[in-house]
Structures are given as C-alpha cells and as structure tokens.
Coordinates of C-alpha atoms and ligand atoms in Angstrom, one line a residue:
M1 CA -22.7 -34.9 7.4
K2 CA -24.7 -37.6 9.2
T3 CA -26.0 -35.0 11.6
L4 CA -27.3 -32.8 8.9
P5 CA -31.0 -33.4 8.2
R6 CA -31.7 -34.1 4.5
E7 CA -34.0 -31.0 4.1
W8 CA -31.1 -28.9 5.3
L9 CA -28.8 -30.2 2.6
E10 CA -31.4 -29.3 0.1
E11 CA -31.9 -25.8 1.5
I12 CA -28.1 -25.2 1.7
I13 CA -27.7 -26.2 -2.0
N14 CA -30.5 -23.8 -2.9
L15 CA -28.8 -20.9 -1.0
L16 CA -25.5 -21.4 -2.9
N17 CA -24.7 -19.2 -5.9
E18 CA -24.0 -22.2 -8.0
R19 CA -26.5 -24.6 -9.4
I20 CA -25.9 -28.4 -9.1
V21 CA -26.7 -31.5 -11.1
V22 CA -25.6 -35.0 -10.4
V23 CA -25.6 -37.9 -12.8
N24 CA -24.7 -41.6 -12.6
R25 CA -22.1 -43.4 -14.7
K26 CA -24.5 -43.6 -17.6
G27 CA -25.4 -39.9 -17.5
I28 CA -28.8 -40.4 -16.0
I29 CA -29.9 -37.5 -13.7
L30 CA -30.0 -38.5 -10.0
Y31 CA -30.4 -35.0 -8.7
M32 CA -30.9 -31.5 -10.0
D33 CA -31.4 -28.6 -7.5
K34 CA -34.7 -26.7 -7.6
A35 CA -33.3 -23.4 -8.8
Y36 CA -31.5 -25.1 -11.7
C37 CA -34.8 -26.7 -12.7
D38 CA -36.6 -23.4 -12.5
F39 CA -33.9 -21.8 -14.6
I40 CA -34.4 -24.3 -17.5
D41 CA -38.2 -24.3 -17.0
T42 CA -38.7 -27.8 -15.6
T43 CA -39.3 -29.6 -12.3
Q44 CA -37.3 -32.1 -10.3
D45 CA -40.0 -34.7 -10.8
E46 CA -39.8 -34.3 -14.5
V47 CA -36.0 -34.6 -14.9
I48 CA -34.8 -37.1 -12.4
G49 CA -34.2 -40.4 -14.3
L50 CA -33.7 -38.8 -17.7
P51 CA -30.4 -38.8 -19.6
I52 CA -28.7 -35.4 -19.0
Q53 CA -28.4 -34.7 -22.8
E54 CA -32.2 -34.6 -23.0
V55 CA -32.5 -32.0 -20.3
V56 CA -29.5 -29.7 -20.7
E57 CA -28.5 -28.7 -24.2
N58 CA -24.8 -29.2 -25.0
S59 CA -24.2 -31.0 -21.7
R60 CA -21.0 -32.9 -21.3
M61 CA -21.8 -34.5 -17.9
H62 CA -22.2 -38.0 -19.4
I63 CA -18.8 -37.7 -20.9
V64 CA -17.1 -36.7 -17.7
A65 CA -19.0 -39.6 -15.9
R66 CA -17.4 -41.9 -18.4
T67 CA -13.8 -40.5 -18.8
G68 CA -13.3 -39.5 -15.2
K69 CA -11.6 -36.2 -16.4
E70 CA -12.8 -33.1 -14.7
E71 CA -13.6 -30.0 -16.7
I72 CA -13.1 -26.7 -14.9
Q73 CA -14.5 -23.3 -15.8
E74 CA -15.9 -24.2 -19.2
L75 CA -18.3 -21.8 -20.9
Q76 CA -21.6 -23.5 -21.6
P77 CA -24.5 -21.9 -23.4
I78 CA -27.8 -22.6 -21.6
N79 CA -31.1 -20.9 -22.4
N80 CA -29.4 -18.2 -24.6
S81 CA -26.9 -17.3 -21.9
V82 CA -23.4 -18.3 -21.5
M83 CA -22.8 -19.9 -18.1
V84 CA -19.6 -21.0 -16.4
A85 CA -19.7 -24.7 -15.8
N86 CA -17.5 -27.1 -13.7
R87 CA -17.8 -30.8 -14.0
F88 CA -16.2 -33.3 -11.6
P89 CA -16.2 -37.1 -11.7
I90 CA -17.5 -38.8 -8.5
V91 CA -15.0 -41.4 -7.6
I92 CA -16.0 -43.9 -4.8
D93 CA -13.5 -46.5 -3.6
G94 CA -11.5 -45.9 -6.8
N95 CA -14.4 -46.4 -9.2
I96 CA -16.0 -43.7 -11.2
E97 CA -19.6 -43.7 -10.1
G98 CA -21.0 -40.6 -11.8
A99 CA -20.4 -36.9 -12.1
V100 CA -21.4 -33.7 -10.4
G101 CA -21.8 -30.5 -12.4
T102 CA -22.1 -26.9 -11.2
V103 CA -23.1 -23.8 -13.1
M104 CA -22.3 -20.3 -11.8
F105 CA -25.0 -17.8 -11.5
S106 CA -28.4 -19.3 -12.1
D107 CA -29.3 -15.9 -13.4
P108 CA -26.9 -14.2 -15.9
E109 CA -28.5 -10.9 -15.1
K110 CA -27.0 -11.3 -11.6
L111 CA -23.6 -11.8 -13.0
R112 CA -23.9 -8.6 -15.0
M113 CA -25.1 -6.8 -11.9
Y114 CA -22.1 -7.9 -9.9
R115 CA -19.8 -6.9 -12.7
N116 CA -21.3 -3.4 -13.0
H117 CA -21.3 -3.0 -9.3
I118 CA -17.6 -3.8 -9.0
Q119 CA -16.7 -1.6 -12.0
Q120 CA -18.6 1.2 -10.3
L121 CA -16.5 0.7 -7.1
V122 CA -13.3 0.7 -9.1
N123 CA -14.3 3.9 -10.8
D124 CA -15.1 5.5 -7.4
I125 CA -11.7 4.5 -6.0
R126 CA -10.0 6.0 -9.0
Y127 CA -11.9 9.2 -8.6
Y128 CA -11.2 9.5 -4.9
R129 CA -7.6 8.6 -5.3
S130 CA -6.9 11.4 -7.8
A131 CA -8.9 13.8 -5.7
A132 CA -6.9 12.8 -2.6
E133 CA -3.6 13.3 -4.6
K134 CA -4.8 16.8 -5.6
N135 CA -5.7 17.6 -2.0
M136 CA -2.3 16.6 -0.6
K137 CA -1.7 20.2 0.3
S138 CA -0.5 20.9 3.8
K139 CA -3.0 22.8 5.9
Y140 CA -1.0 24.6 8.6
T141 CA 1.3 27.6 8.5
F142 CA 3.6 29.2 11.0
H143 CA 0.6 31.3 12.0
D144 CA -0.9 28.2 13.5
L145 CA 2.2 27.5 15.6
L146 CA 1.5 29.2 18.9
G147 CA 4.0 30.1 21.5
E148 CA 5.5 33.3 22.9
S149 CA 8.2 31.8 25.1
P150 CA 11.7 32.9 24.0
V151 CA 12.8 29.3 23.2
F152 CA 9.7 28.7 21.1
K153 CA 9.9 32.0 19.3
K154 CA 13.5 31.5 18.5
L155 CA 12.8 28.0 17.2
K156 CA 10.0 29.2 15.0
D157 CA 12.1 32.0 13.6
F158 CA 14.8 29.5 12.8
A159 CA 12.3 27.1 11.1
K160 CA 11.0 30.0 9.0
V161 CA 14.5 30.8 7.8
I162 CA 15.4 27.3 6.8
S163 CA 12.0 26.7 5.1
G164 CA 13.4 28.6 2.1
N165 CA 16.4 26.3 1.4
D166 CA 16.0 22.7 0.3
S167 CA 17.9 20.8 2.9
S168 CA 16.6 17.7 4.7
I169 CA 15.2 18.3 8.1
L170 CA 14.8 16.1 11.1
I171 CA 12.2 17.3 13.6
T172 CA 12.6 15.8 17.1
G173 CA 10.6 16.3 20.2
E174 CA 8.4 14.4 22.6
S175 CA 5.0 13.1 21.6
G176 CA 2.5 15.9 21.1
T177 CA 5.0 18.8 20.9
G178 CA 3.9 19.8 17.4
K179 CA 6.3 18.0 15.1
E180 CA 3.7 17.4 12.4
L181 CA 2.6 21.0 12.7
F182 CA 6.1 22.3 12.1
A183 CA 6.6 20.0 9.1
N184 CA 3.4 21.4 7.6
A185 CA 4.4 25.0 8.3
I186 CA 7.8 24.5 6.8
H187 CA 6.4 23.1 3.6
N188 CA 3.9 25.9 3.3
S189 CA 6.5 28.6 3.5
S190 CA 8.9 26.9 1.1
F191 CA 9.0 27.3 -2.7
R192 CA 7.3 23.9 -3.0
D193 CA 4.1 25.1 -1.3
Q194 CA 2.0 24.7 -4.5
N195 CA 3.1 21.1 -4.8
P196 CA 2.1 18.1 -2.7
F197 CA 2.9 17.6 1.0
V198 CA 2.7 13.9 1.5
P199 CA 2.8 12.6 5.1
V200 CA 3.8 9.0 5.6
N201 CA 3.5 7.4 9.0
C202 CA 6.3 4.9 8.9
A203 CA 5.1 3.2 12.1
A204 CA 1.6 2.7 10.9
I205 CA 2.3 1.0 7.5
P206 CA 3.1 -2.7 7.9
E207 CA 6.7 -3.5 7.1
E208 CA 5.9 -5.7 4.1
L209 CA 3.9 -2.9 2.5
L210 CA 6.1 0.0 3.2
E211 CA 8.4 -0.5 0.2
S212 CA 5.6 -0.6 -2.3
E213 CA 3.8 2.3 -0.5
L214 CA 6.9 4.5 -0.8
F215 CA 8.2 3.4 -4.2
G216 CA 5.1 2.0 -5.9
Y217 CA 4.9 -1.2 -7.9
E218 CA 4.7 -2.2 -11.5
D219 CA 1.9 -4.2 -13.0
G220 CA 1.9 -7.8 -11.7
A221 CA 4.7 -7.2 -9.2
F222 CA 3.1 -9.6 -6.7
T223 CA -0.1 -11.5 -6.1
G224 CA -2.9 -9.1 -5.4
A225 CA -1.0 -6.2 -7.0
K226 CA -3.3 -3.8 -8.8
K227 CA -3.5 -4.0 -12.5
G228 CA -1.5 -1.3 -14.1
G229 CA 0.7 -0.9 -11.0
K230 CA 0.5 1.8 -8.4
K231 CA 2.3 5.1 -7.9
G232 CA 4.5 5.3 -4.8
L233 CA 4.2 8.1 -2.3
F234 CA 7.6 9.5 -3.4
E235 CA 6.3 9.8 -6.9
I236 CA 3.1 11.4 -5.7
A237 CA 5.3 13.9 -3.7
N238 CA 7.4 14.8 -6.7
N239 CA 8.3 18.5 -6.7
G240 CA 6.8 18.8 -3.2
T241 CA 7.7 17.5 0.3
I242 CA 7.5 14.0 1.8
F243 CA 7.0 13.9 5.5
L244 CA 8.5 10.7 6.9
D245 CA 6.8 10.6 10.3
E246 CA 8.0 8.2 13.1
I247 CA 11.1 7.4 11.0
G248 CA 12.7 5.8 14.1
D249 CA 10.2 3.0 13.7
M250 CA 11.5 2.0 10.3
S251 CA 13.2 -1.4 10.0
L252 CA 16.9 -1.6 9.1
S253 CA 16.3 -3.2 5.7
M254 CA 13.8 -0.4 4.8
Q255 CA 16.3 2.2 6.0
S256 CA 18.8 0.9 3.5
K257 CA 16.2 1.2 0.7
L258 CA 15.3 4.7 1.8
L259 CA 18.9 5.7 2.0
R260 CA 19.5 4.6 -1.6
A261 CA 16.5 6.6 -2.8
L262 CA 17.7 9.7 -1.0
Q263 CA 21.3 9.4 -2.3
E264 CA 20.4 8.6 -5.9
R265 CA 17.4 10.9 -6.0
E266 CA 15.6 8.2 -7.9
I267 CA 13.4 5.2 -7.1
L268 CA 12.8 1.8 -8.5
P269 CA 9.2 0.6 -8.2
V270 CA 8.8 -2.9 -6.8
G271 CA 9.0 -5.5 -9.6
G272 CA 9.9 -2.6 -12.0
Q273 CA 12.6 -2.1 -14.6
K274 CA 12.3 1.6 -15.1
I275 CA 14.1 4.0 -12.7
I276 CA 12.1 7.2 -11.9
S277 CA 13.9 10.4 -11.0
I278 CA 12.4 12.3 -8.1
D279 CA 12.8 15.8 -6.8
V280 CA 11.4 15.7 -3.3
R281 CA 12.3 17.5 -0.1
I282 CA 12.6 15.3 3.0
I283 CA 11.2 16.2 6.4
A284 CA 11.5 13.4 8.9
A285 CA 10.3 13.3 12.5
T286 CA 10.6 11.0 15.5
H287 CA 10.0 11.1 19.2
R288 CA 12.8 8.6 19.5
D289 CA 16.5 9.3 20.3
L290 CA 18.0 8.5 16.9
E291 CA 21.5 9.3 18.0
N292 CA 21.2 6.6 20.7
M293 CA 19.7 4.2 18.2
V294 CA 22.7 4.8 15.9
R295 CA 24.9 4.0 18.8
E296 CA 23.0 0.8 19.5
G297 CA 23.0 -0.2 15.8
T298 CA 19.2 0.0 15.3
F299 CA 19.3 3.1 13.1
R300 CA 21.8 3.5 10.2
Q301 CA 24.3 6.2 10.8
D302 CA 24.6 7.2 7.1
L303 CA 20.8 7.6 6.9
F304 CA 20.9 9.6 10.2
Y305 CA 23.4 12.1 8.7
R306 CA 21.4 12.3 5.5
I307 CA 18.2 13.3 7.1
N308 CA 19.7 15.3 10.0
V309 CA 21.1 18.1 7.9
I310 CA 19.0 20.5 9.9
N311 CA 17.6 19.6 13.3
I312 CA 14.6 21.2 14.8
D313 CA 14.3 20.0 18.4
I314 CA 11.0 21.1 19.9
P315 CA 11.2 21.6 23.6
P316 CA 8.6 19.9 25.7
L317 CA 5.8 22.0 27.1
R318 CA 7.2 21.7 30.7
M319 CA 10.3 23.6 29.5
R320 CA 8.2 26.5 28.2
K321 CA 5.4 26.8 30.6
E322 CA 5.0 30.5 29.8
D323 CA 3.3 29.3 26.6
I324 CA 0.5 27.6 28.6
P325 CA -1.9 30.6 28.9
L326 CA -1.7 31.6 25.2
L327 CA -1.9 28.0 24.1
S328 CA -4.9 27.3 26.3
E329 CA -6.6 30.5 25.1
M330 CA -6.2 29.7 21.4
L331 CA -7.0 26.0 21.9
I332 CA -10.2 27.0 23.7
R333 CA -11.2 29.3 20.7
K334 CA -10.6 26.4 18.4
L335 CA -12.7 24.1 20.6
E336 CA -15.5 26.6 20.9
R337 CA -16.0 26.5 17.2
K338 CA -16.0 22.7 17.3
F339 CA -18.5 22.4 20.1
Y340 CA -20.6 25.5 19.3
R341 CA -19.7 27.3 22.5
Q342 CA -18.9 30.9 23.2
N343 CA -16.8 33.0 25.6
V344 CA -15.4 30.0 27.6
A345 CA -12.8 31.1 30.1
I346 CA -10.3 29.5 32.4
S347 CA -10.2 30.0 36.2
P348 CA -6.9 31.2 37.8
E349 CA -6.9 28.0 39.9
V350 CA -6.9 25.9 36.7
L351 CA -4.1 27.9 35.2
K352 CA -2.1 27.5 38.4
R353 CA -2.7 23.7 38.2
F354 CA -1.6 23.7 34.6
Y355 CA 1.7 25.4 35.6
Q356 CA 2.3 22.7 38.2
H357 CA 1.6 19.8 35.8
T358 CA 4.6 18.3 33.9
W359 CA 2.6 17.6 30.7
P360 CA 4.1 14.3 29.5
G361 CA 1.7 14.4 26.5
N362 CA 2.6 18.1 25.8
V363 CA 0.3 20.3 23.7
R364 CA -1.8 17.3 22.6
E365 CA -2.4 16.5 26.3
L366 CA -3.4 20.2 27.0
E367 CA -5.7 20.1 24.0
N368 CA -7.3 16.8 25.3
V369 CA -7.7 18.2 28.8
L370 CA -9.4 21.3 27.5
E371 CA -11.7 19.4 25.1
R372 CA -12.8 17.2 27.9
A373 CA -13.4 20.2 30.2
I374 CA -15.5 22.0 27.5
N375 CA -17.6 18.9 27.1
V376 CA -18.5 18.7 30.8
L377 CA -18.7 22.4 31.3
E378 CA -21.9 23.7 32.8
N379 CA -21.1 27.4 33.0
K380 CA -18.7 29.6 31.1
T381 CA -15.6 29.1 33.1
I382 CA -13.4 26.0 33.3
E383 CA -12.9 25.2 37.0
L384 CA -10.8 22.6 38.8
H385 CA -13.7 20.2 39.0
D386 CA -13.9 20.2 35.2
L387 CA -10.5 18.7 34.9
P388 CA -9.7 14.9 34.7
L389 CA -9.1 13.3 38.0
Y390 CA -5.3 13.2 37.7
L391 CA -5.3 17.0 37.4
K392 CA -8.2 17.7 39.7
E393 CA -6.7 16.5 43.0
P394 CA -4.6 19.3 44.5
K395 CA -1.0 18.2 44.6
L396 CA 0.5 18.0 48.1
E397 CA 3.9 19.1 47.0
D398 CA 4.7 22.6 46.0
T399 CA 7.2 23.3 43.3
Y400 CA 10.4 25.3 43.0
T401 CA 11.9 26.6 39.8
V402 CA 15.3 26.2 38.3
K403 CA 17.0 28.1 35.5
Q404 CA 18.7 26.0 32.8
K405 CA 20.6 27.0 29.7
T406 CA 18.8 25.8 26.5
K407 CA 20.2 22.8 24.6
N408 CA 21.5 24.9 21.7
N409 CA 23.1 27.3 24.1
H410 CA 21.7 30.4 22.6
N411 CA 22.4 32.2 25.8
Q412 CA 18.9 31.5 26.8
F413 CA 17.4 30.1 29.9
I414 CA 14.5 27.8 30.4
V415 CA 12.6 28.0 33.7
T416 CA 11.4 24.7 34.9
S417 CA 9.2 24.0 37.9
I418 CA 10.3 21.0 39.9
P419 CA 8.0 19.4 42.4
I420 CA 9.2 19.4 46.1
Q421 CA 8.8 15.8 47.1
P422 CA 10.7 13.0 48.9
L423 CA 13.7 11.7 47.0
K424 CA 12.1 8.2 46.7
D425 CA 9.1 9.7 44.9
T426 CA 11.4 11.4 42.4
M427 CA 13.3 8.2 42.0
A428 CA 10.1 6.3 41.4
T429 CA 9.0 8.9 38.8
V430 CA 12.3 8.6 37.0
E431 CA 12.3 4.8 37.1
R432 CA 8.7 4.6 35.8
Q433 CA 9.6 7.0 32.9
A434 CA 12.8 5.0 32.1
I435 CA 10.8 1.7 31.9
K436 CA 8.1 3.2 29.8
E437 CA 10.6 4.6 27.3
M438 CA 12.5 1.4 27.1
L439 CA 9.3 -0.5 26.5
A440 CA 8.4 1.9 23.8
F441 CA 11.8 1.5 22.3
T442 CA 11.5 -2.4 22.3
D443 CA 7.9 -2.2 21.0
G444 CA 6.6 -3.7 24.3
N445 CA 9.1 -6.6 24.3
K446 CA 9.7 -7.0 28.0
L447 CA 12.5 -9.5 27.7
K448 CA 14.5 -7.2 25.5
A449 CA 13.7 -4.2 27.7
A450 CA 14.8 -6.0 30.8
K451 CA 18.1 -7.0 29.1
L452 CA 18.8 -3.4 28.0
L453 CA 17.9 -2.0 31.4
G454 CA 20.2 -4.6 33.0
I455 CA 17.5 -6.0 35.3
A456 CA 15.9 -9.4 35.7
K457 CA 12.8 -10.1 33.7
T458 CA 10.8 -10.9 36.8
S459 CA 11.9 -7.6 38.4
L460 CA 10.7 -5.8 35.3
Y461 CA 7.4 -7.5 35.5
D462 CA 7.1 -6.5 39.2
K463 CA 7.9 -2.9 38.4
C464 CA 5.4 -2.8 35.6
K465 CA 2.8 -4.0 37.9
M466 CA 3.7 -1.6 40.6
Y467 CA 3.8 1.4 38.3
D468 CA 0.8 0.3 36.3
I469 CA 2.6 0.1 33.0
K470 CA 0.7 -1.9 30.4
Ligands
LIG501 N1 2.7 25.2 19.1 C1 1.5 24.8 18.9 N2 0.5 25.6 18.7 C2 -0.8 25.1 18.5 N3 -1.1 23.9 18.5 C3 -0.1 23.0 18.7 C4 1.2 23.4 18.9 N4 2.0 22.3 19.1 C5 1.1 21.2 19.0 N5 -0.1 21.6 18.8 C6 -1.3 20.8 18.6 O1 -1.1 19.6 19.4 C7 -1.5 18.4 18.7 C8 -0.3 17.5 18.5 O2 0.6 18.1 17.5 P1 1.4 17.2 16.5 O3 0.5 16.1 15.9 O4 2.1 18.1 15.5 O5 2.4 16.5 17.5 P2 3.6 15.5 17.2 O6 4.8 16.0 17.8 O7 3.6 15.1 15.8 O8 3.1 14.3 18.2 P3 3.4 12.7 18.0 O9 4.9 12.5 18.3 O10 2.6 12.1 19.1 O11 3.0 12.3 16.6 C9 -2.1 18.9 17.4 O12 -3.5 19.0 17.6 C10 -1.5 20.3 17.2 O13 -2.4 21.1 16.5
LIG502 MG1 3.2 13.2 14.9

C-alpha cells in the first residue's frame, strides 16, 4: 500500500462499483468518496467532519462504530432508492476505531439495467436451448455413405437391415472411417427418425459433468446448478436415439451408472428422488479395442455385452482402396460447393499416389487432403504439387498386393497394397504405430504406456523422440 500514491487510491475507489464512507468512533465522517457525494448532492468539503446521521438519512454507521458489530447486505433507502449497504467496524490493535460503509450501485438505474440485461440473456439461452432440442435431428442418410467396394456395400446393406430393429449397436473402426455418419444414417432409417438423435461425445465432457449431462439434475443438486434443474441428454433423446460416441473413453464409475440406466431403462437425475422411464435406442462408437479393454479390466464386460448386441466394424480405407476414386469424386463435389469452385478434376498421378498411401486418418484424411488441394489449386485439375508434402514426394518403394479374407468371413476378399521396403522400415512403422496406439490408450501417460509395452521408460522416451511422437 505504501507504494500506491494517494491520488491513485482515490481514483481506484472512484472506479469501484461500490460507494464508500468512513467514520470515526463517534460517527464523524472522515472520508466519503466523490461519487457518493455526487449521488447525495453534496461535496467532500461539505461533509467531512459532520456526523454521519446529518448527511445520510437512516444511517447506522455511528452504531456500528460503537458496537463493533458488522452489518452485511442491509437494505437502506437513500434518495428515494433502496441501496444494498455493508457496514464494517474498523478494528486497529484490538480497539474499535471507527467504521467503513459501502453501498452498492451508486446509481440504482444501473442495477436495474444489469438485472434486465441478465434476464435477457437467460431468456435467450432458454430460447436457443429449446430450438436446439427441436433441431436434434440427424442429418445424414445411407445415401450420404459412399463406397462401392464389396466389403463396404455389404456393410451398408447390413446396417440398413438392422436399422429397423431396436437393438443396441456398437460401431467400431479407426478414426475417420465414418462411424458418426453410420450412426446418423441408422437413426434416419429407423422408426425413430421423427424423434431426436442426440450425439454425446463421452471423451469431450469432463468426467465430473458427464453424469449430470446424461441424466440431468434436480433443482439445487449442487452449487452452481441451474434453478429448476436441467434435463439430461437421455431424457432429451426420449423416443429417439442416443449416440454415445467415444464410449471407450468413459471412466469405470460412469460405465456402472450407464449400465444401470440401460438395464433398468430408467434414469435418476443427480440429486433427484423421482425416477424417469426412458425409451431410447443406444448406438455407441469407439476407435478403441473394447474387447482388449475388457480383458485388461478398463471396460466393464457386462456393459460391453449390452451395447455390442450388433457390431458394425467399418474397415479402414486402406482395406477398400477401390472406394478412393468415388469418394474423391464426391468429396470434391461437396468441396466445390463450399469453396465456390466448378469442374475440379484429379490427375491420374494423384489418384495413383492415393492408391499407394495407407490413409491412417481414413476418409477424414482424404477429405482434408482434397480440401487443402482445392484451396491452393490454380487450375482445374489437382496435381501432385497440390498435395501436402508427405503425399507429394514420390515414394521410393513400390507396392505389391495381397488378398485377405474379410474379418466376418463372408467369403469375401480384401485387396491390400503393401509397400516393398526393407524389413527394418516395416518394423519401424509397426513399432511407431504400436507406441502411438498405446499412448492414445493411456491418454498420453508415458509411464503407463512403457509398463504396458514392457519397455523401460527411458527407452520409450527415446523412441518417441526418434519417431517424432508428441
Ligand atoms: N463412406 C463415407 N462416405 C462419405 N463421407 C464419409 C464416409 N466415411 C467418412 N466420411 C466423411 O469423413 C469424415 C469423418 O467421418 P466421421 O466423423 O463419421 O468419422 P468417425 O469414424 O466418427 O471418426 P472419429 O473416430 O475420428 O470420430 C466426415 O466428414 C464424413 O462425412
Ligand atoms: Mg466420430
């Protein structure tokens, strides 16, 4: 305080939203800030030295200066307005020396303005929330799911058939394979299509909020809870579909609560007494290997069985490279609309490079590569030099193809291109992938990842550095 110039103190007090008056033990005014003086139509020179009762009607400052008992948030009428007053005794070295009083909002008009403003915001939120609830319709249909490869067509047909029944579905597949798109399409061709489709990203909602987000809460369930409580996403999804995305990222304790809701088909809002029945179809999705998580004890087996009634396992793009031309074509049409371009084409060299690439980010990666290309495109045709660096450089190795039976053994084969390269490069690729996946599984916890990989922590650090894994 010693370093603060006196004029500053004065100015700081003037900037506050509260007005201040200081009296001595006898109730004589020692200080009253300028705005306070203005408000009661007087000046500092006039009031300093006068008893407070003579200046402020109904003042109790002299009483507080005598009794030493603070008075908090008392309503005090001043100049025909009701103000909120706080009065504190000033105690120095154990003796009551005087009192300081504050009144909120020098200008009651301001208080009204604040209140109206906040009320307006609350009304807006209410309006948008109900509009959002009405708009929770899924947007995509099977028509938007592109792919002509036999594996993809078969999967799409299967998904169409099972849309009609009401079983829970688990959609698995690498990142960017179209899990969310499938979930949308299934809902849209089910009998629930006129009711809400409510996506929930279980990985994005903080653990401590997930329960109240899913099940809602009752009035006053916790500090900061909205008055009147809040509807949970399950209740909003009633008669429709809830899409539990990234379900592999849900904590074990939350998994138990979810399991109970699914088994009983009813929910209990946080802090609530009243159980609510729900009729909701569950579609869950994850890029994680849930079976493996069950084995390791990080995902509940009973919950796994409950959601995995039907499994839709979307093959990665590298297993259905025949889909690349059609997907590229349709994605370009979509991007043309977005960027106001027309008749954009792809050169044969680019398509060839697309066939060689392994697409770890799947369709999303393809979409990103094309979007970037269209952005930098000078002419009408996407050429190699329009691609990002990692795709631009011609690969030294060539590829060979192998035929594999599909996972579900539908007497179908997948043709995969495998790069011809030295064994040590293949090993490095596999090692890098394994480390990346393990780190994703442990949420970036290197110590845990090293343990699970059975290598020393230092060795993991070295490898991360070598493979440029963040
Ligand atoms: N078969 C497809 N046809 C057309 N577009 C697709 C197809 N598959 C994926 N896409 C597009 O790729 C992008 C990624 O799809 P989506 O978000 O459904 O993937 P995801 O599997 O949920 O990925 P993540 O695991 O990362 O959440 C979207 O823009 C989607 O429109
Ligand atoms: Mg997704």
